JSON list of C-alpha atoms in Angstrom, two decimals:
[
{"chain": "A", "resi": 1, "resn": "UNK", "atom": "CA", "xyz": [-13.44, -11.86, -17.67]},
{"chain": "A", "resi": 2, "resn": "UNK", "atom": "CA", "xyz": [-16.29, -13.22, -15.53]},
{"chain": "A", "resi": 3, "resn": "UNK", "atom": "CA", "xyz": [-19.23, -11.93, -13.54]},
{"chain": "A", "resi": 4, "resn": "UNK", "atom": "CA", "xyz": [-16.91, -11.44, -10.57]},
{"chain": "A", "resi": 5, "resn": "UNK", "atom": "CA", "xyz": [-16.34, -7.96, -9.18]},
{"chain": "A", "resi": 6, "resn": "UNK", "atom": "CA", "xyz": [-12.90, -8.98, -7.90]},
{"chain": "A", "resi": 7, "resn": "UNK", "atom": "CA", "xyz": [-10.71, -11.64, -9.48]},
{"chain": "A", "resi": 8, "resn": "UNK", "atom": "CA", "xyz": [-7.28, -13.01, -8.60]},
{"chain": "A", "resi": 9, "resn": "UNK", "atom": "CA", "xyz": [-5.41, -15.00, -11.26]},
{"chain": "A", "resi": 10, "resn": "UNK", "atom": "CA", "xyz": [-2.22, -16.95, -10.51]},
{"chain": "A", "resi": 11, "resn": "UNK", "atom": "CA", "xyz": [-1.10, -14.63, -7.72]},
{"chain": "A", "resi": 12, "resn": "UNK", "atom": "CA", "xyz": [2.38, -15.25, -6.30]},
{"chain": "A", "resi": 13, "resn": "UNK", "atom": "CA", "xyz": [4.10, -13.26, -3.57]},
{"chain": "A", "resi": 14, "resn": "UNK", "atom": "CA", "xyz": [7.73, -13.72, -2.56]},
{"chain": "A", "resi": 15, "resn": "UNK", "atom": "CA", "xyz": [9.62, -11.90, 0.15]},
{"chain": "A", "resi": 16, "resn": "UNK", "atom": "CA", "xyz": [13.33, -12.54, -0.25]},
{"chain": "A", "resi": 17, "resn": "UNK", "atom": "CA", "xyz": [13.83, -16.30, -0.25]},
{"chain": "A", "resi": 18, "resn": "UNK", "atom": "CA", "xyz": [10.43, -16.91, 1.30]},
{"chain": "A", "resi": 19, "resn": "UNK", "atom": "CA", "xyz": [7.32, -17.59, -0.76]},
{"chain": "A", "resi": 20, "resn": "UNK", "atom": "CA", "xyz": [4.19, -16.48, 1.09]},
{"chain": "A", "resi": 21, "resn": "UNK", "atom": "CA", "xyz": [1.86, -17.97, -1.49]},
{"chain": "A", "resi": 22, "resn": "UNK", "atom": "CA", "xyz": [2.03, -19.22, -5.03]},
{"chain": "A", "resi": 23, "resn": "UNK", "atom": "CA", "xyz": [-0.43, -19.34, -7.92]},
{"chain": "A", "resi": 24, "resn": "UNK", "atom": "CA", "xyz": [-3.53, -18.27, -5.98]},
{"chain": "A", "resi": 25, "resn": "UNK", "atom": "CA", "xyz": [-6.69, -17.90, -8.03]},
{"chain": "A", "resi": 26, "resn": "UNK", "atom": "CA", "xyz": [-10.21, -17.07, -6.89]},
{"chain": "A", "resi": 27, "resn": "UNK", "atom": "CA", "xyz": [-13.10, -14.77, -7.71]},
{"chain": "A", "resi": 28, "resn": "UNK", "atom": "CA", "xyz": [-15.50, -12.72, -5.58]},
{"chain": "A", "resi": 29, "resn": "UNK", "atom": "CA", "xyz": [-19.04, -12.07, -6.79]},
{"chain": "A", "resi": 30, "resn": "UNK", "atom": "CA", "xyz": [-20.75, -8.72, -6.18]},
{"chain": "A", "resi": 31, "resn": "UNK", "atom": "CA", "xyz": [-22.73, -8.38, -2.97]},
{"chain": "A", "resi": 32, "resn": "UNK", "atom": "CA", "xyz": [-21.12, -11.34, -1.23]},
{"chain": "A", "resi": 33, "resn": "UNK", "atom": "CA", "xyz": [-19.18, -11.72, 2.00]},
{"chain": "A", "resi": 34, "resn": "UNK", "atom": "CA", "xyz": [-15.99, -13.77, 1.70]},
{"chain": "A", "resi": 35, "resn": "UNK", "atom": "CA", "xyz": [-14.02, -14.95, 4.70]},
{"chain": "A", "resi": 36, "resn": "UNK", "atom": "CA", "xyz": [-10.28, -15.68, 4.39]},
{"chain": "A", "resi": 37, "resn": "UNK", "atom": "CA", "xyz": [-8.63, -17.79, 7.09]},
{"chain": "A", "resi": 38, "resn": "UNK", "atom": "CA", "xyz": [-5.35, -19.59, 7.63]},
{"chain": "A", "resi": 39, "resn": "UNK", "atom": "CA", "xyz": [-2.53, -20.09, 10.09]},
{"chain": "A", "resi": 40, "resn": "UNK", "atom": "CA", "xyz": [-0.29, -17.25, 11.22]},
{"chain": "A", "resi": 41, "resn": "UNK", "atom": "CA", "xyz": [2.20, -16.43, 8.49]},
{"chain": "A", "resi": 42, "resn": "UNK", "atom": "CA", "xyz": [0.02, -17.87, 5.74]},
{"chain": "A", "resi": 43, "resn": "UNK", "atom": "CA", "xyz": [0.02, -14.52, 3.94]},
{"chain": "A", "resi": 44, "resn": "UNK", "atom": "CA", "xyz": [-3.59, -13.50, 4.61]},
{"chain": "A", "resi": 45, "resn": "UNK", "atom": "CA", "xyz": [-2.85, -9.88, 5.46]},
{"chain": "A", "resi": 46, "resn": "UNK", "atom": "CA", "xyz": [-0.38, -9.57, 2.58]},
{"chain": "A", "resi": 47, "resn": "UNK", "atom": "CA", "xyz": [-3.05, -10.90, 0.22]},
{"chain": "A", "resi": 48, "resn": "UNK", "atom": "CA", "xyz": [-5.56, -8.39, 1.55]},
{"chain": "A", "resi": 49, "resn": "UNK", "atom": "CA", "xyz": [-3.04, -5.57, 1.15]},
{"chain": "A", "resi": 50, "resn": "UNK", "atom": "CA", "xyz": [-2.36, -6.60, -2.46]},
{"chain": "A", "resi": 51, "resn": "UNK", "atom": "CA", "xyz": [-6.10, -6.58, -3.17]},
{"chain": "A", "resi": 52, "resn": "UNK", "atom": "CA", "xyz": [-6.25, -3.11, -1.63]},
{"chain": "A", "resi": 53, "resn": "UNK", "atom": "CA", "xyz": [-3.34, -1.74, -3.66]},
{"chain": "A", "resi": 54, "resn": "UNK", "atom": "CA", "xyz": [-1.13, -1.36, -0.58]},
{"chain": "A", "resi": 55, "resn": "UNK", "atom": "CA", "xyz": [1.43, -4.11, -1.26]},
{"chain": "A", "resi": 56, "resn": "UNK", "atom": "CA", "xyz": [3.23, -5.55, -4.24]},
{"chain": "A", "resi": 57, "resn": "UNK", "atom": "CA", "xyz": [2.93, -8.95, -5.87]},
{"chain": "A", "resi": 58, "resn": "UNK", "atom": "CA", "xyz": [5.64, -11.00, -7.56]},
{"chain": "A", "resi": 59, "resn": "UNK", "atom": "CA", "xyz": [3.53, -12.33, -10.40]},
{"chain": "A", "resi": 60, "resn": "UNK", "atom": "CA", "xyz": [-0.09, -12.87, -11.33]},
{"chain": "A", "resi": 61, "resn": "UNK", "atom": "CA", "xyz": [-2.97, -10.49, -12.01]},
{"chain": "A", "resi": 62, "resn": "UNK", "atom": "CA", "xyz": [-5.66, -8.79, -9.94]},
{"chain": "A", "resi": 63, "resn": "UNK", "atom": "CA", "xyz": [-8.82, -7.38, -11.52]},
{"chain": "A", "resi": 64, "resn": "UNK", "atom": "CA", "xyz": [-11.56, -5.17, -10.15]},
{"chain": "A", "resi": 65, "resn": "UNK", "atom": "CA", "xyz": [-14.56, -4.78, -12.45]},
{"chain": "A", "resi": 66, "resn": "UNK", "atom": "CA", "xyz": [-12.39, -5.99, -15.36]},
{"chain": "A", "resi": 67, "resn": "UNK", "atom": "CA", "xyz": [-9.69, -3.37, -14.72]},
{"chain": "A", "resi": 68, "resn": "UNK", "atom": "CA", "xyz": [-6.26, -4.86, -14.10]},
{"chain": "A", "resi": 69, "resn": "UNK", "atom": "CA", "xyz": [-5.24, -3.39, -10.76]},
{"chain": "A", "resi": 70, "resn": "UNK", "atom": "CA", "xyz": [-1.93, -5.27, -10.85]},
{"chain": "A", "resi": 71, "resn": "UNK", "atom": "CA", "xyz": [-0.90, -3.20, -13.89]},
{"chain": "A", "resi": 72, "resn": "UNK", "atom": "CA", "xyz": [-1.58, 0.18, -12.23]},
{"chain": "A", "resi": 73, "resn": "UNK", "atom": "CA", "xyz": [1.25, 2.62, -11.61]},
{"chain": "A", "resi": 74, "resn": "UNK", "atom": "CA", "xyz": [1.70, 4.37, -8.27]},
{"chain": "A", "resi": 75, "resn": "UNK", "atom": "CA", "xyz": [-0.63, 7.24, -9.11]},
{"chain": "A", "resi": 76, "resn": "UNK", "atom": "CA", "xyz": [-3.34, 4.89, -10.39]},
{"chain": "A", "resi": 77, "resn": "UNK", "atom": "CA", "xyz": [-3.04, 2.78, -7.23]},
{"chain": "A", "resi": 78, "resn": "UNK", "atom": "CA", "xyz": [-3.50, 5.86, -5.04]},
{"chain": "A", "resi": 79, "resn": "UNK", "atom": "CA", "xyz": [-6.63, 6.75, -7.00]},
{"chain": "A", "resi": 80, "resn": "UNK", "atom": "CA", "xyz": [-7.81, 3.13, -6.73]},
{"chain": "A", "resi": 81, "resn": "UNK", "atom": "CA", "xyz": [-7.48, 3.20, -2.94]},
{"chain": "A", "resi": 82, "resn": "UNK", "atom": "CA", "xyz": [-9.38, 6.48, -2.71]},
{"chain": "A", "resi": 83, "resn": "UNK", "atom": "CA", "xyz": [-12.19, 5.58, -5.09]},
{"chain": "A", "resi": 84, "resn": "UNK", "atom": "CA", "xyz": [-12.71, 1.83, -5.11]},
{"chain": "A", "resi": 85, "resn": "UNK", "atom": "CA", "xyz": [-11.56, 0.29, -1.83]},
{"chain": "A", "resi": 86, "resn": "UNK", "atom": "CA", "xyz": [-12.51, 0.65, 1.82]},
{"chain": "A", "resi": 87, "resn": "UNK", "atom": "CA", "xyz": [-10.21, -0.80, 4.49]},
{"chain": "A", "resi": 88, "resn": "UNK", "atom": "CA", "xyz": [-10.99, -1.75, 8.09]},
{"chain": "A", "resi": 89, "resn": "UNK", "atom": "CA", "xyz": [-8.20, -2.77, 10.46]},
{"chain": "A", "resi": 90, "resn": "UNK", "atom": "CA", "xyz": [-8.12, -4.54, 13.82]},
{"chain": "A", "resi": 91, "resn": "UNK", "atom": "CA", "xyz": [-7.22, -1.28, 15.53]},
{"chain": "A", "resi": 92, "resn": "UNK", "atom": "CA", "xyz": [-9.54, 1.64, 14.98]},
{"chain": "A", "resi": 93, "resn": "UNK", "atom": "CA", "xyz": [-6.93, 4.37, 14.38]},
{"chain": "A", "resi": 94, "resn": "UNK", "atom": "CA", "xyz": [-9.36, 7.15, 15.27]},
{"chain": "A", "resi": 95, "resn": "UNK", "atom": "CA", "xyz": [-8.16, 10.66, 16.09]},
{"chain": "A", "resi": 96, "resn": "UNK", "atom": "CA", "xyz": [-9.01, 11.04, 19.79]},
{"chain": "A", "resi": 97, "resn": "UNK", "atom": "CA", "xyz": [-9.69, 14.78, 19.80]},
{"chain": "A", "resi": 98, "resn": "UNK", "atom": "CA", "xyz": [-12.19, 14.56, 16.93]},
{"chain": "A", "resi": 99, "resn": "UNK", "atom": "CA", "xyz": [-15.78, 13.39, 17.28]},
{"chain": "A", "resi": 100, "resn": "UNK", "atom": "CA", "xyz": [-17.03, 10.30, 15.43]},
{"chain": "A", "resi": 101, "resn": "UNK", "atom": "CA", "xyz": [-18.54, 12.62, 12.83]},
{"chain": "A", "resi": 102, "resn": "UNK", "atom": "CA", "xyz": [-15.34, 14.62, 12.44]},
{"chain": "A", "resi": 103, "resn": "UNK", "atom": "CA", "xyz": [-13.27, 11.45, 12.06]},
{"chain": "A", "resi": 104, "resn": "UNK", "atom": "CA", "xyz": [-15.46, 10.35, 9.17]},
{"chain": "A", "resi": 105, "resn": "UNK", "atom": "CA", "xyz": [-15.62, 13.85, 7.66]},
{"chain": "A", "resi": 106, "resn": "UNK", "atom": "CA", "xyz": [-11.83, 13.97, 7.69]},
{"chain": "A", "resi": 107, "resn": "UNK", "atom": "CA", "xyz": [-11.72, 10.81, 5.57]},
{"chain": "A", "resi": 108, "resn": "UNK", "atom": "CA", "xyz": [-14.25, 12.32, 3.17]},
{"chain": "A", "resi": 109, "resn": "UNK", "atom": "CA", "xyz": [-11.77, 15.09, 2.32]},
{"chain": "A", "resi": 110, "resn": "UNK", "atom": "CA", "xyz": [-9.36, 12.70, 0.57]},
{"chain": "A", "resi": 111, "resn": "UNK", "atom": "CA", "xyz": [-11.85, 10.76, -1.56]},
{"chain": "A", "resi": 112, "resn": "UNK", "atom": "CA", "xyz": [-13.90, 11.72, -4.57]},
{"chain": "A", "resi": 113, "resn": "UNK", "atom": "CA", "xyz": [-17.68, 11.84, -4.52]},
{"chain": "A", "resi": 114, "resn": "UNK", "atom": "CA", "xyz": [-17.88, 11.00, -0.82]},
{"chain": "A", "resi": 115, "resn": "UNK", "atom": "CA", "xyz": [-21.15, 10.12, 0.84]},
{"chain": "A", "resi": 116, "resn": "UNK", "atom": "CA", "xyz": [-22.53, 12.41, 3.58]},
{"chain": "A", "resi": 117, "resn": "UNK", "atom": "CA", "xyz": [-20.78, 11.48, 6.82]},
{"chain": "A", "resi": 118, "resn": "UNK", "atom": "CA", "xyz": [-23.98, 11.61, 8.95]},
{"chain": "A", "resi": 119, "resn": "UNK", "atom": "CA", "xyz": [-25.68, 9.22, 6.54]},
{"chain": "A", "resi": 120, "resn": "UNK", "atom": "CA", "xyz": [-22.84, 6.70, 6.71]},
{"chain": "A", "resi": 121, "resn": "UNK", "atom": "CA", "xyz": [-22.69, 6.86, 10.51]},
{"chain": "A", "resi": 122, "resn": "UNK", "atom": "CA", "xyz": [-26.43, 6.26, 10.60]},
{"chain": "A", "resi": 123, "resn": "UNK", "atom": "CA", "xyz": [-25.97, 3.28, 8.28]},
{"chain": "A", "resi": 124, "resn": "UNK", "atom": "CA", "xyz": [-23.60, 1.69, 10.82]},
{"chain": "A", "resi": 125, "resn": "UNK", "atom": "CA", "xyz": [-25.93, 2.35, 13.75]},
{"chain": "A", "resi": 126, "resn": "UNK", "atom": "CA", "xyz": [-24.30, 5.47, 15.21]},
{"chain": "A", "resi": 127, "resn": "UNK", "atom": "CA", "xyz": [-26.88, 8.07, 14.30]},
{"chain": "A", "resi": 128, "resn": "UNK", "atom": "CA", "xyz": [-27.28, 9.05, 17.96]},
{"chain": "A", "resi": 129, "resn": "UNK", "atom": "CA", "xyz": [-23.57, 8.86, 18.84]},
{"chain": "A", "resi": 130, "resn": "UNK", "atom": "CA", "xyz": [-21.87, 10.78, 16.06]},
{"chain": "A", "resi": 131, "resn": "UNK", "atom": "CA", "xyz": [-21.13, 13.79, 18.29]},
{"chain": "A", "resi": 132, "resn": "UNK", "atom": "CA", "xyz": [-19.24, 11.66, 20.81]},
{"chain": "A", "resi": 133, "resn": "UNK", "atom": "CA", "xyz": [-15.47, 11.47, 21.03]},
{"chain": "A", "resi": 134, "resn": "UNK", "atom": "CA", "xyz": [-13.72, 8.06, 20.73]},
{"chain": "A", "resi": 135, "resn": "UNK", "atom": "CA", "xyz": [-13.09, 7.90, 24.49]},
{"chain": "A", "resi": 136, "resn": "UNK", "atom": "CA", "xyz": [-16.87, 8.15, 25.02]},
{"chain": "A", "resi": 137, "resn": "UNK", "atom": "CA", "xyz": [-17.53, 5.16, 22.76]},
{"chain": "A", "resi": 138, "resn": "UNK", "atom": "CA", "xyz": [-17.21, 1.45, 23.40]},
{"chain": "A", "resi": 139, "resn": "UNK", "atom": "CA", "xyz": [-14.72, -0.63, 21.41]},
{"chain": "A", "resi": 140, "resn": "UNK", "atom": "CA", "xyz": [-17.51, -1.87, 19.19]},
{"chain": "A", "resi": 141, "resn": "UNK", "atom": "CA", "xyz": [-18.76, 1.66, 18.57]},
{"chain": "A", "resi": 142, "resn": "UNK", "atom": "CA", "xyz": [-15.26, 2.84, 17.73]},
{"chain": "A", "resi": 143, "resn": "UNK", "atom": "CA", "xyz": [-14.98, 0.04, 15.20]},
{"chain": "A", "resi": 144, "resn": "UNK", "atom": "CA", "xyz": [-18.31, 1.15, 13.73]},
{"chain": "A", "resi": 145, "resn": "UNK", "atom": "CA", "xyz": [-16.80, 4.60, 13.24]},
{"chain": "A", "resi": 146, "resn": "UNK", "atom": "CA", "xyz": [-13.84, 2.99, 11.48]},
{"chain": "A", "resi": 147, "resn": "UNK", "atom": "CA", "xyz": [-16.23, 1.04, 9.26]},
{"chain": "A", "resi": 148, "resn": "UNK", "atom": "CA", "xyz": [-18.15, 4.22, 8.45]},
{"chain": "A", "resi": 149, "resn": "UNK", "atom": "CA", "xyz": [-14.88, 5.87, 7.54]},
{"chain": "A", "resi": 150, "resn": "UNK", "atom": "CA", "xyz": [-14.11, 2.97, 5.17]},
{"chain": "A", "resi": 151, "resn": "UNK", "atom": "CA", "xyz": [-17.55, 3.30, 3.56]},
{"chain": "A", "resi": 152, "resn": "UNK", "atom": "CA", "xyz": [-17.36, 7.05, 2.95]},
{"chain": "A", "resi": 153, "resn": "UNK", "atom": "CA", "xyz": [-16.30, 6.56, -0.70]},
{"chain": "A", "resi": 154, "resn": "UNK", "atom": "CA", "xyz": [-19.01, 3.94, -1.36]},
{"chain": "A", "resi": 155, "resn": "UNK", "atom": "CA", "xyz": [-16.28, 1.39, -2.16]},
{"chain": "A", "resi": 156, "resn": "UNK", "atom": "CA", "xyz": [-16.66, -1.38, -4.71]},
{"chain": "A", "resi": 157, "resn": "UNK", "atom": "CA", "xyz": [-15.08, -3.74, -2.16]},
{"chain": "A", "resi": 158, "resn": "UNK", "atom": "CA", "xyz": [-14.69, -3.42, 1.60]},
{"chain": "A", "resi": 159, "resn": "UNK", "atom": "CA", "xyz": [-11.58, -5.19, 2.93]},
{"chain": "A", "resi": 160, "resn": "UNK", "atom": "CA", "xyz": [-11.34, -5.98, 6.65]},
{"chain": "A", "resi": 161, "resn": "UNK", "atom": "CA", "xyz": [-8.32, -7.42, 8.47]},
{"chain": "A", "resi": 162, "resn": "UNK", "atom": "CA", "xyz": [-9.30, -9.08, 11.77]},
{"chain": "A", "resi": 163, "resn": "UNK", "atom": "CA", "xyz": [-11.91, -6.34, 12.41]},
{"chain": "A", "resi": 164, "resn": "UNK", "atom": "CA", "xyz": [-13.20, -7.99, 15.59]},
{"chain": "A", "resi": 165, "resn": "UNK", "atom": "CA", "xyz": [-9.85, -9.19, 16.91]},
{"chain": "A", "resi": 166, "resn": "UNK", "atom": "CA", "xyz": [-9.67, -6.41, 19.52]},
{"chain": "A", "resi": 167, "resn": "UNK", "atom": "CA", "xyz": [-13.24, -6.81, 20.79]},
{"chain": "A", "resi": 168, "resn": "UNK", "atom": "CA", "xyz": [-15.02, -8.84, 23.45]},
{"chain": "A", "resi": 169, "resn": "UNK", "atom": "CA", "xyz": [-17.46, -11.54, 22.37]},
{"chain": "A", "resi": 170, "resn": "UNK", "atom": "CA", "xyz": [-20.55, -9.29, 22.50]},
{"chain": "A", "resi": 171, "resn": "UNK", "atom": "CA", "xyz": [-19.03, -6.50, 20.42]},
{"chain": "A", "resi": 172, "resn": "UNK", "atom": "CA", "xyz": [-17.46, -9.07, 18.09]},
{"chain": "A", "resi": 173, "resn": "UNK", "atom": "CA", "xyz": [-20.88, -10.51, 17.32]},
{"chain": "A", "resi": 174, "resn": "UNK", "atom": "CA", "xyz": [-22.33, -7.03, 16.84]},
{"chain": "A", "resi": 175, "resn": "UNK", "atom": "CA", "xyz": [-19.64, -6.10, 14.33]},
{"chain": "A", "resi": 176, "resn": "UNK", "atom": "CA", "xyz": [-20.12, -9.35, 12.44]},
{"chain": "A", "resi": 177, "resn": "UNK", "atom": "CA", "xyz": [-23.85, -8.70, 12.34]},
{"chain": "A", "resi": 178, "resn": "UNK", "atom": "CA", "xyz": [-23.15, -5.24, 10.96]},
{"chain": "A", "resi": 179, "resn": "UNK", "atom": "CA", "xyz": [-21.09, -6.66, 8.10]},
{"chain": "A", "resi": 180, "resn": "UNK", "atom": "CA", "xyz": [-23.95, -8.94, 7.10]},
{"chain": "A", "resi": 181, "resn": "UNK", "atom": "CA", "xyz": [-26.39, -6.02, 7.33]},
{"chain": "A", "resi": 182, "resn": "UNK", "atom": "CA", "xyz": [-24.16, -4.01, 5.00]},
{"chain": "A", "resi": 183, "resn": "UNK", "atom": "CA", "xyz": [-24.13, -6.91, 2.57]},
{"chain": "A", "resi": 184, "resn": "UNK", "atom": "CA", "xyz": [-27.88, -7.44, 2.70]},
{"chain": "A", "resi": 185, "resn": "UNK", "atom": "CA", "xyz": [-29.08, -3.84, 2.93]},
{"chain": "A", "resi": 186, "resn": "UNK", "atom": "CA", "xyz": [-26.50, -2.04, 0.78]},
{"chain": "A", "resi": 187, "resn": "UNK", "atom": "CA", "xyz": [-25.29, -4.89, -1.43]},
{"chain": "A", "resi": 188, "resn": "UNK", "atom": "CA", "xyz": [-21.75, -4.26, -0.18]},
{"chain": "A", "resi": 189, "resn": "UNK", "atom": "CA", "xyz": [-19.06, -6.71, -1.32]},
{"chain": "A", "resi": 190, "resn": "UNK", "atom": "CA", "xyz": [-16.88, -7.60, 1.68]},
{"chain": "A", "resi": 191, "resn": "UNK", "atom": "CA", "xyz": [-13.68, -9.62, 2.08]},
{"chain": "A", "resi": 192, "resn": "UNK", "atom": "CA", "xyz": [-12.72, -10.33, 5.70]},
{"chain": "A", "resi": 193, "resn": "UNK", "atom": "CA", "xyz": [-9.60, -11.94, 7.14]},
{"chain": "A", "resi": 194, "resn": "UNK", "atom": "CA", "xyz": [-10.58, -13.55, 10.44]},
{"chain": "A", "resi": 195, "resn": "UNK", "atom": "CA", "xyz": [-10.06, -16.68, 12.53]},
{"chain": "A", "resi": 196, "resn": "UNK", "atom": "CA", "xyz": [-13.63, -16.54, 13.81]},
{"chain": "A", "resi": 197, "resn": "UNK", "atom": "CA", "xyz": [-15.41, -19.78, 12.96]},
{"chain": "A", "resi": 198, "resn": "UNK", "atom": "CA", "xyz": [-18.88, -18.35, 13.66]},
{"chain": "A", "resi": 199, "resn": "UNK", "atom": "CA", "xyz": [-18.37, -15.80, 10.92]},
{"chain": "A", "resi": 200, "resn": "UNK", "atom": "CA", "xyz": [-17.05, -18.52, 8.63]},
{"chain": "A", "resi": 201, "resn": "UNK", "atom": "CA", "xyz": [-20.25, -20.51, 9.01]},
{"chain": "A", "resi": 202, "resn": "UNK", "atom": "CA", "xyz": [-22.30, -17.50, 7.84]},
{"chain": "A", "resi": 203, "resn": "UNK", "atom": "CA", "xyz": [-20.05, -16.30, 5.01]},
{"chain": "A", "resi": 204, "resn": "UNK", "atom": "CA", "xyz": [-21.08, -16.70, 1.39]},
{"chain": "A", "resi": 205, "resn": "UNK", "atom": "CA", "xyz": [-17.67, -18.16, 0.63]},
{"chain": "A", "resi": 206, "resn": "UNK", "atom": "CA", "xyz": [-14.81, -19.44, 2.78]},
{"chain": "A", "resi": 207, "resn": "UNK", "atom": "CA", "xyz": [-11.20, -19.38, 1.58]},
{"chain": "A", "resi": 208, "resn": "UNK", "atom": "CA", "xyz": [-8.55, -21.12, 3.69]},
{"chain": "A", "resi": 209, "resn": "UNK", "atom": "CA", "xyz": [-4.85, -20.55, 3.01]},
{"chain": "A", "resi": 210, "resn": "UNK", "atom": "CA", "xyz": [-2.22, -23.09, 4.01]},
{"chain": "A", "resi": 211, "resn": "UNK", "atom": "CA", "xyz": [1.37, -23.70, 2.91]},
{"chain": "A", "resi": 212, "resn": "UNK", "atom": "CA", "xyz": [1.15, -21.05, 0.23]},
{"chain": "A", "resi": 213, "resn": "UNK", "atom": "CA", "xyz": [-2.01, -22.27, -1.44]},
{"chain": "A", "resi": 214, "resn": "UNK", "atom": "CA", "xyz": [-5.77, -22.31, -1.10]},
{"chain": "A", "resi": 215, "resn": "UNK", "atom": "CA", "xyz": [-7.28, -25.46, 0.37]}
]
């Protein structure tokens, strides 16, 4: 294998008679931020879900730190999601009657060797807001809680699917800035699916999917 933390080799995904993508290959180096873009229906979210162990591939291989994730059984994949991967979605999916701290603490109960929830919330800039409920937080702050939740297991790779797609321009820029801070300050490896061209210009690597392949 290579110096990559995450590597995709000849990945193909078919859904019925439709081929979402065929023979995709790329590698992600540790401590980098990679942006994946492409038209609607290009398979970006499916690719991210395969990397996160939440969807199936038709053929090809996926490696994380030289372990072949694509060969894992169901139990191994569940362990992989708990231990190695953090996932951030467009919608925050917070529990409204729990504080920011309690939302993150709840996630810590299903992972091994979790980080202290107050520390992670401080890392995402919510040290003074962790006792607030979601309704008392802005959209950007709620997304920060969701990011903290994804970081609770100190993941090898953080995967984000349109994480700023539900935010206004100010909060979008703040969330993007946070991702780069996590890369620079914590050495976090991050793969983001987004249409945002400003983020693309700042990413360490840009991957564009079109017609089932990488441009």
